[in-house]
Amino acid sequence: MNKITILIHCKDRPNIIASVTNFIAHNGGNIVYIDQHVDREQNIFFMRLESEFGSNSFDTVEFKSAFKNDIAEKFKMKWRIYSSEKKPKMALFISKYDHCLYDLLGRYNSGELNLEIPFIISNHMDLKPIADSFKIPFYHIPVTKDTKEKAENSQLELLDKYNIDFIVLARYMQIVSEKLISKYPNKIINIHHSFLPAFVGAKPYHSAYKRGVKIIGATSHYVTEELDAGPIIEQDVTRVTHAHSISDLITKGRDLEKIVLANAVKLHANRKVMVYNNKTVIFS
C-alpha cells in the first residue's frame, strides 16, 4: 500500500477540492483524510490530504508530475507531496540542558516519533553520555565568538552529509545565523518559555516570580532571522500561585517545554503544519 500526504495552499476559488479529489480517484487513490481551511482576510485556501494507492504500479514521481500539470498549474498552487515510505530526518542541536533531549529521545526510542535522528550536535560535551546511551552519533562543535563561522560550516557539512530534513533546537543556547536559517526555512524548530518578550534575559523565571505571575508557559516556533518571532507551532500553559517557589516555576516550566517541543516535532514530522505570512495552519 502506497500512502501519500498532499499539502496545498493557493488563492481561494471554486472547485479546488473537487478537482483534487477527482484527480486522486482517477489515479486509483482512496482518500483516508482530508481537511481544509480558508483564510477569509487573505482569501487563501489551505488543504491537507492523505491518500492510499493499492496498485503496485503506482509511482510517486509520475504522480507528482501529473498533479503539477493537471491541477497545481491550473490553480497556481504552492504544494508538496510526501510519501509515507520516507521518514523525515531530524538533527538535534543541544547545549547543557537535558530535559528536552531526554524526552525526545525517549519518545523516539519507543517509536512515538515518525522520524529518524541521524546525529546530535552540541557546543558542549556534557550530554554526550545521553547520546551514547541511546546509540546516536554525537558531534561536539564548540562555538565561540571567534569560531562561530567555522562551527557553522562544520554543522552545514554534517547536515548535508546526512540529508537532514529539519533541525530541532532542544535548548541549544546559541543564536542561529542567517546562513543556516536561509538553508532551512521553516525547518528549524525552537523551544522557549512564554515569558518573552515580557521577561527577557538569563533568568526569566526569577523575573516572573518577582512579578507574581499566575500563569507560566512554553512556546515552540520556527526560527527566523528576527529572534523568537517566527511562526508559532505549539503552546501550552499551567497555573501557578504565590505558594510556588522559583524552583517550582523552573520545574513546571521545563515540564511544559518538553511537552510543547515534542508536540511541535510530531506535528512537523507528520506534515501537519503549513506556514503563511509568519503564521501557521495546524491540521488535526
mmCIF file of C-alpha atoms in Angstrom:
data_model
loop_
_atom_site.group_PDB
_atom_site.id
_atom_site.type_symbol
_atom_site.label_atom_id
_atom_site.label_comp_id
_atom_site.label_asym_id
_atom_site.label_seq_id
_atom_site.Cartn_x
_atom_site.Cartn_y
_atom_site.Cartn_z
ATOM 1 C CA MET A 1 0.000 0.000 0.000
ATOM 2 C CA ASN A 2 1.411 3.379 -1.070
ATOM 3 C CA LYS A 3 0.366 6.330 1.083
ATOM 4 C CA ILE A 4 0.994 9.986 0.289
ATOM 5 C CA THR A 5 0.286 13.290 2.010
ATOM 6 C CA ILE A 6 -0.513 16.403 -0.038
ATOM 7 C CA LEU A 7 -0.216 19.947 1.331
ATOM 8 C CA ILE A 8 -1.698 22.770 -0.733
ATOM 9 C CA HIS A 9 -2.234 26.493 -0.473
ATOM 10 C CA CYS A 10 -3.389 28.963 -3.123
ATOM 11 C CA LYS A 11 -5.867 31.754 -3.728
ATOM 12 C CA ASP A 12 -9.338 30.552 -2.832
ATOM 13 C CA ARG A 13 -11.687 29.859 -5.727
ATOM 14 C CA PRO A 14 -14.474 27.390 -6.583
ATOM 15 C CA ASN A 15 -13.829 23.736 -7.482
ATOM 16 C CA ILE A 16 -10.423 23.238 -5.806
ATOM 17 C CA ILE A 17 -11.481 20.370 -3.532
ATOM 18 C CA ALA A 18 -13.499 18.643 -6.260
ATOM 19 C CA SER A 19 -10.633 18.897 -8.742
ATOM 20 C CA VAL A 20 -8.076 17.446 -6.320
ATOM 21 C CA THR A 21 -10.280 14.604 -5.068
ATOM 22 C CA ASN A 22 -11.409 13.670 -8.587
ATOM 23 C CA PHE A 23 -7.782 13.632 -9.714
ATOM 24 C CA ILE A 24 -6.876 11.218 -6.923
ATOM 25 C CA ALA A 25 -9.856 8.972 -7.684
ATOM 26 C CA HIS A 26 -8.982 8.982 -11.382
ATOM 27 C CA ASN A 27 -5.457 7.803 -10.456
ATOM 28 C CA GLY A 28 -6.733 4.944 -8.308
ATOM 29 C CA GLY A 29 -6.338 6.575 -4.915
ATOM 30 C CA ASN A 30 -8.527 6.260 -1.823
ATOM 31 C CA ILE A 31 -8.692 9.374 0.374
ATOM 32 C CA VAL A 32 -8.352 8.486 4.071
ATOM 33 C CA TYR A 33 -8.029 12.031 5.483
ATOM 34 C CA ILE A 34 -8.919 15.494 4.223
ATOM 35 C CA ASP A 35 -9.079 18.863 5.936
ATOM 36 C CA GLN A 36 -9.181 22.403 4.609
ATOM 37 C CA HIS A 37 -9.185 25.985 5.830
ATOM 38 C CA VAL A 38 -9.851 29.326 4.160
ATOM 39 C CA ASP A 39 -8.222 32.492 5.485
ATOM 40 C CA ARG A 40 -11.015 34.964 4.705
ATOM 41 C CA GLU A 41 -8.852 38.024 5.296
ATOM 42 C CA GLN A 42 -6.168 36.909 2.849
ATOM 43 C CA ASN A 43 -8.507 34.818 0.646
ATOM 44 C CA ILE A 44 -6.094 31.886 0.837
ATOM 45 C CA PHE A 45 -7.154 28.243 0.666
ATOM 46 C CA PHE A 46 -5.240 25.585 2.640
ATOM 47 C CA MET A 47 -5.679 21.820 2.405
ATOM 48 C CA ARG A 48 -4.080 18.675 3.778
ATOM 49 C CA LEU A 49 -4.984 15.322 2.282
ATOM 50 C CA GLU A 50 -3.843 11.739 2.824
ATOM 51 C CA SER A 51 -4.471 9.102 0.174
ATOM 52 C CA GLU A 52 -3.676 5.414 -0.290
ATOM 53 C CA PHE A 53 -2.901 3.657 -3.571
ATOM 54 C CA GLY A 54 -3.144 -0.119 -3.726
ATOM 55 C CA SER A 55 -1.647 -0.593 -7.169
ATOM 56 C CA ASN A 56 1.903 -1.970 -7.336
ATOM 57 C CA SER A 57 2.460 0.179 -10.409
ATOM 58 C CA PHE A 58 1.950 3.453 -8.504
ATOM 59 C CA ASP A 59 4.904 5.794 -8.988
ATOM 60 C CA THR A 60 5.263 8.864 -6.753
ATOM 61 C CA VAL A 61 7.409 10.761 -9.257
ATOM 62 C CA GLU A 62 4.895 10.226 -12.078
ATOM 63 C CA PHE A 63 2.031 11.176 -9.762
ATOM 64 C CA LYS A 64 3.760 14.442 -8.794
ATOM 65 C CA SER A 65 4.369 15.307 -12.433
ATOM 66 C CA ALA A 66 0.734 14.656 -13.376
ATOM 67 C CA PHE A 67 -0.540 16.595 -10.351
ATOM 68 C CA LYS A 68 1.614 19.570 -11.276
ATOM 69 C CA ASN A 69 0.436 19.625 -14.897
ATOM 70 C CA ASP A 70 -3.240 18.805 -14.349
ATOM 71 C CA ILE A 71 -4.034 20.525 -11.033
ATOM 72 C CA ALA A 72 -1.320 22.696 -9.496
ATOM 73 C CA GLU A 73 -0.655 24.907 -12.506
ATOM 74 C CA LYS A 74 -4.370 25.398 -13.145
ATOM 75 C CA PHE A 75 -4.969 26.782 -9.641
ATOM 76 C CA LYS A 76 -1.477 28.339 -9.253
ATOM 77 C CA MET A 77 -0.867 26.256 -6.168
ATOM 78 C CA LYS A 78 2.088 26.059 -3.836
ATOM 79 C CA TRP A 79 2.168 22.398 -2.933
ATOM 80 C CA ARG A 80 4.157 19.488 -1.534
ATOM 81 C CA ILE A 81 3.617 15.741 -1.843
ATOM 82 C CA TYR A 82 5.255 13.418 0.670
ATOM 83 C CA SER A 83 5.459 9.630 0.631
ATOM 84 C CA SER A 84 4.931 7.774 3.902
ATOM 85 C CA GLU A 85 7.799 5.469 2.929
ATOM 86 C CA LYS A 86 10.299 8.242 3.659
ATOM 87 C CA LYS A 87 10.652 9.290 7.287
ATOM 88 C CA PRO A 88 11.979 12.841 7.734
ATOM 89 C CA LYS A 89 15.500 13.108 9.144
ATOM 90 C CA MET A 90 15.860 15.329 12.198
ATOM 91 C CA ALA A 91 19.105 16.763 13.595
ATOM 92 C CA LEU A 92 19.167 17.648 17.292
ATOM 93 C CA PHE A 93 21.141 20.693 18.460
ATOM 94 C CA ILE A 94 21.745 20.822 22.228
ATOM 95 C CA SER A 95 23.885 22.558 24.854
ATOM 96 C CA LYS A 96 23.771 21.650 28.565
ATOM 97 C CA TYR A 97 20.078 21.368 29.488
ATOM 98 C CA ASP A 98 18.987 17.737 29.250
ATOM 99 C CA HIS A 99 15.217 17.686 29.907
ATOM 100 C CA CYS A 100 14.075 18.185 26.297
ATOM 101 C CA LEU A 101 16.770 15.848 24.990
ATOM 102 C CA TYR A 102 15.796 13.003 27.314
ATOM 103 C CA ASP A 103 12.128 13.465 26.464
ATOM 104 C CA LEU A 104 12.600 13.464 22.687
ATOM 105 C CA LEU A 105 14.979 10.507 22.720
ATOM 106 C CA GLY A 106 12.628 8.548 24.974
ATOM 107 C CA ARG A 107 9.734 9.157 22.590
ATOM 108 C CA TYR A 108 11.946 8.340 19.619
ATOM 109 C CA ASN A 109 13.171 5.108 21.217
ATOM 110 C CA SER A 110 9.587 3.989 21.904
ATOM 111 C CA GLY A 111 8.552 4.601 18.294
ATOM 112 C CA GLU A 112 6.296 7.549 19.099
ATOM 113 C CA LEU A 113 8.060 9.900 16.677
ATOM 114 C CA ASN A 114 7.735 9.213 12.956
ATOM 115 C CA LEU A 115 11.264 10.291 12.046
ATOM 116 C CA GLU A 116 14.958 9.409 12.065
ATOM 117 C CA ILE A 117 17.679 11.031 14.196
ATOM 118 C CA PRO A 118 20.999 10.525 12.378
ATOM 119 C CA PHE A 119 23.040 12.576 14.866
ATOM 120 C CA ILE A 120 23.170 15.086 17.711
ATOM 121 C CA ILE A 121 25.270 18.271 17.661
ATOM 122 C CA SER A 122 26.340 20.116 20.790
ATOM 123 C CA ASN A 123 28.602 23.025 21.623
ATOM 124 C CA HIS A 124 29.462 21.249 24.893
ATOM 125 C CA MET A 125 30.454 17.701 25.874
ATOM 126 C CA ASP A 126 28.176 17.494 28.921
ATOM 127 C CA LEU A 127 25.351 15.495 27.316
ATOM 128 C CA LYS A 128 27.415 13.091 25.230
ATOM 129 C CA PRO A 129 26.710 10.189 27.665
ATOM 130 C CA ILE A 130 22.988 10.573 26.913
ATOM 131 C CA ALA A 131 23.555 10.335 23.169
ATOM 132 C CA ASP A 132 25.817 7.330 23.727
ATOM 133 C CA SER A 133 23.193 5.571 25.848
ATOM 134 C CA PHE A 134 20.684 5.914 23.005
ATOM 135 C CA LYS A 135 23.341 4.875 20.454
ATOM 136 C CA ILE A 136 23.045 8.080 18.427
ATOM 137 C CA PRO A 137 26.203 9.661 16.947
ATOM 138 C CA PHE A 138 27.297 12.761 18.865
ATOM 139 C CA TYR A 139 29.315 15.614 17.366
ATOM 140 C CA HIS A 140 30.980 18.206 19.565
ATOM 141 C CA ILE A 141 31.269 21.506 17.706
ATOM 142 C CA PRO A 142 32.400 24.289 20.079
ATOM 143 C CA VAL A 143 31.105 27.773 19.352
ATOM 144 C CA THR A 144 32.895 30.961 20.366
ATOM 145 C CA LYS A 145 32.834 34.478 19.022
ATOM 146 C CA ASP A 146 35.990 33.749 17.019
ATOM 147 C CA THR A 147 34.976 30.265 15.782
ATOM 148 C CA LYS A 148 31.272 30.815 15.062
ATOM 149 C CA GLU A 149 31.625 30.811 11.268
ATOM 150 C CA LYS A 150 33.887 27.755 11.294
ATOM 151 C CA ALA A 151 31.475 25.942 13.626
ATOM 152 C CA GLU A 152 28.539 26.747 11.393
ATOM 153 C CA ASN A 153 30.358 25.420 8.321
ATOM 154 C CA SER A 154 31.014 22.174 10.201
ATOM 155 C CA GLN A 155 27.330 21.976 11.099
ATOM 156 C CA LEU A 156 26.293 22.530 7.491
ATOM 157 C CA GLU A 157 28.665 19.798 6.295
ATOM 158 C CA LEU A 158 27.032 17.299 8.657
ATOM 159 C CA LEU A 159 23.525 18.407 7.697
ATOM 160 C CA ASP A 160 24.362 17.914 4.017
ATOM 161 C CA LYS A 161 26.142 14.614 4.585
ATOM 162 C CA TYR A 162 23.137 13.074 6.352
ATOM 163 C CA ASN A 163 20.497 14.724 4.117
ATOM 164 C CA ILE A 164 18.776 16.311 7.109
ATOM 165 C CA ASP A 165 15.201 17.487 6.547
ATOM 166 C CA PHE A 166 14.749 19.626 9.647
ATOM 167 C CA ILE A 167 16.530 20.759 12.819
ATOM 168 C CA VAL A 168 15.341 20.899 16.420
ATOM 169 C CA LEU A 169 16.993 23.234 18.903
ATOM 170 C CA ALA A 170 16.408 21.259 22.103
ATOM 171 C CA ARG A 171 17.555 24.098 24.384
ATOM 172 C CA TYR A 172 20.522 24.924 22.156
ATOM 173 C CA MET A 173 21.868 28.100 23.748
ATOM 174 C CA GLN A 174 23.271 29.745 20.632
ATOM 175 C CA ILE A 175 21.736 32.165 18.156
ATOM 176 C CA VAL A 176 21.348 30.509 14.764
ATOM 177 C CA SER A 177 22.754 32.579 11.905
ATOM 178 C CA GLU A 178 21.008 33.795 8.755
ATOM 179 C CA LYS A 179 23.036 31.337 6.680
ATOM 180 C CA LEU A 180 21.567 28.294 8.417
ATOM 181 C CA ILE A 181 18.067 29.784 8.554
ATOM 182 C CA SER A 182 18.055 30.526 4.816
ATOM 183 C CA LYS A 183 19.049 26.930 4.061
ATOM 184 C CA TYR A 184 16.296 25.527 6.302
ATOM 185 C CA PRO A 185 13.373 27.991 6.073
ATOM 186 C CA ASN A 186 10.552 26.960 8.421
ATOM 187 C CA LYS A 187 12.527 23.809 9.169
ATOM 188 C CA ILE A 188 14.316 24.838 12.373
ATOM 189 C CA ILE A 189 12.172 24.331 15.478
ATOM 190 C CA ASN A 190 12.951 26.121 18.743
ATOM 191 C CA ILE A 191 11.501 25.961 22.260
ATOM 192 C CA HIS A 192 11.378 28.754 24.838
ATOM 193 C CA HIS A 193 9.413 29.930 27.849
ATOM 194 C CA SER A 194 6.391 32.067 27.052
ATOM 195 C CA PHE A 195 7.671 34.955 29.153
ATOM 196 C CA LEU A 196 9.226 36.507 26.065
ATOM 197 C CA PRO A 197 9.214 39.375 25.461
ATOM 198 C CA ALA A 198 7.871 40.364 28.902
ATOM 199 C CA PHE A 199 10.628 38.673 30.883
ATOM 200 C CA VAL A 200 13.797 38.673 28.835
ATOM 201 C CA GLY A 201 17.305 37.844 29.942
ATOM 202 C CA ALA A 202 19.079 34.910 31.504
ATOM 203 C CA LYS A 203 16.701 34.412 34.468
ATOM 204 C CA PRO A 204 13.111 34.794 33.214
ATOM 205 C CA TYR A 205 11.641 32.613 35.967
ATOM 206 C CA HIS A 206 13.242 34.812 38.622
ATOM 207 C CA SER A 207 11.760 37.915 36.976
ATOM 208 C CA ALA A 208 8.357 36.250 36.667
ATOM 209 C CA TYR A 209 8.486 35.169 40.309
ATOM 210 C CA LYS A 210 9.146 38.742 41.431
ATOM 211 C CA ARG A 211 6.119 39.927 39.437
ATOM 212 C CA GLY A 212 3.878 37.276 40.991
ATOM 213 C CA VAL A 213 2.714 35.722 37.721
ATOM 214 C CA LYS A 214 -0.267 33.382 37.788
ATOM 215 C CA ILE A 215 0.395 31.533 34.531
ATOM 216 C CA ILE A 216 3.621 30.209 33.036
ATOM 217 C CA GLY A 217 4.022 28.594 29.663
ATOM 218 C CA ALA A 218 6.168 27.456 26.773
ATOM 219 C CA THR A 219 6.160 28.154 23.045
ATOM 220 C CA SER A 220 7.617 26.190 20.152
ATOM 221 C CA HIS A 221 8.148 28.056 16.899
ATOM 222 C CA TYR A 222 10.097 28.074 13.674
ATOM 223 C CA VAL A 223 13.323 30.063 13.757
ATOM 224 C CA THR A 224 13.513 33.218 11.678
ATOM 225 C CA GLU A 225 16.074 35.991 11.425
ATOM 226 C CA GLU A 226 14.069 38.027 13.932
ATOM 227 C CA LEU A 227 14.858 36.425 17.283
ATOM 228 C CA ASP A 228 11.960 34.481 18.881
ATOM 229 C CA ALA A 229 9.470 35.927 16.391
ATOM 230 C CA GLY A 230 8.960 33.004 13.998
ATOM 231 C CA PRO A 231 5.676 31.229 13.203
ATOM 232 C CA ILE A 232 4.276 29.513 16.298
ATOM 233 C CA ILE A 233 3.665 25.762 16.109
ATOM 234 C CA GLU A 234 2.560 24.832 19.634
ATOM 235 C CA GLN A 235 1.956 26.478 23.010
ATOM 236 C CA ASP A 236 0.768 25.456 26.466
ATOM 237 C CA VAL A 237 0.401 26.986 29.923
ATOM 238 C CA THR A 238 -0.057 25.949 33.548
ATOM 239 C CA ARG A 239 -1.226 27.935 36.543
ATOM 240 C CA VAL A 240 0.982 28.881 39.483
ATOM 241 C CA THR A 241 0.310 30.646 42.771
ATOM 242 C CA HIS A 242 2.110 32.685 45.392
ATOM 243 C CA ALA A 243 2.935 29.400 47.143
ATOM 244 C CA HIS A 244 5.240 28.242 44.330
ATOM 245 C CA SER A 245 8.954 28.916 44.661
ATOM 246 C CA ILE A 246 11.356 29.837 41.861
ATOM 247 C CA SER A 247 12.417 26.192 41.824
ATOM 248 C CA ASP A 248 8.783 25.158 41.370
ATOM 249 C CA LEU A 249 8.388 27.542 38.453
ATOM 250 C CA ILE A 250 11.517 26.181 36.781
ATOM 251 C CA THR A 251 10.330 22.590 37.231
ATOM 252 C CA LYS A 252 6.852 23.336 35.884
ATOM 253 C CA GLY A 253 8.330 25.342 33.019
ATOM 254 C CA ARG A 254 10.645 22.542 31.984
ATOM 255 C CA ASP A 255 7.769 20.059 32.024
ATOM 256 C CA LEU A 256 5.871 22.350 29.659
ATOM 257 C CA GLU A 257 8.915 22.805 27.434
ATOM 258 C CA LYS A 258 9.234 19.033 26.990
ATOM 259 C CA ILE A 259 5.589 18.542 26.095
ATOM 260 C CA VAL A 260 5.295 21.561 23.819
ATOM 261 C CA LEU A 261 8.511 20.757 21.924
ATOM 262 C CA ALA A 262 7.561 17.093 21.489
ATOM 263 C CA ASN A 263 4.127 18.055 20.148
ATOM 264 C CA ALA A 264 5.667 20.560 17.735
ATOM 265 C CA VAL A 265 8.120 17.950 16.470
ATOM 266 C CA LYS A 266 5.306 15.452 15.915
ATOM 267 C CA LEU A 267 3.192 17.995 14.059
ATOM 268 C CA HIS A 268 6.095 18.911 11.778
ATOM 269 C CA ALA A 269 7.229 15.326 11.182
ATOM 270 C CA ASN A 270 3.663 14.262 10.366
ATOM 271 C CA ARG A 271 3.327 17.080 7.787
ATOM 272 C CA LYS A 272 0.535 18.817 9.688
ATOM 273 C CA VAL A 273 1.944 22.361 9.675
ATOM 274 C CA MET A 274 1.634 24.942 6.919
ATOM 275 C CA VAL A 275 3.258 28.378 7.164
ATOM 276 C CA TYR A 276 1.906 31.511 5.544
ATOM 277 C CA ASN A 277 2.761 35.150 6.334
ATOM 278 C CA ASN A 278 4.573 34.216 9.571
ATOM 279 C CA LYS A 279 1.528 32.319 10.861
ATOM 280 C CA THR A 280 0.788 28.622 10.901
ATOM 281 C CA VAL A 281 -2.170 26.492 9.918
ATOM 282 C CA ILE A 282 -2.127 23.359 12.096
ATOM 283 C CA PHE A 283 -4.162 20.423 10.847
ATOM 284 C CA SER A 284 -5.607 17.807 13.200
#
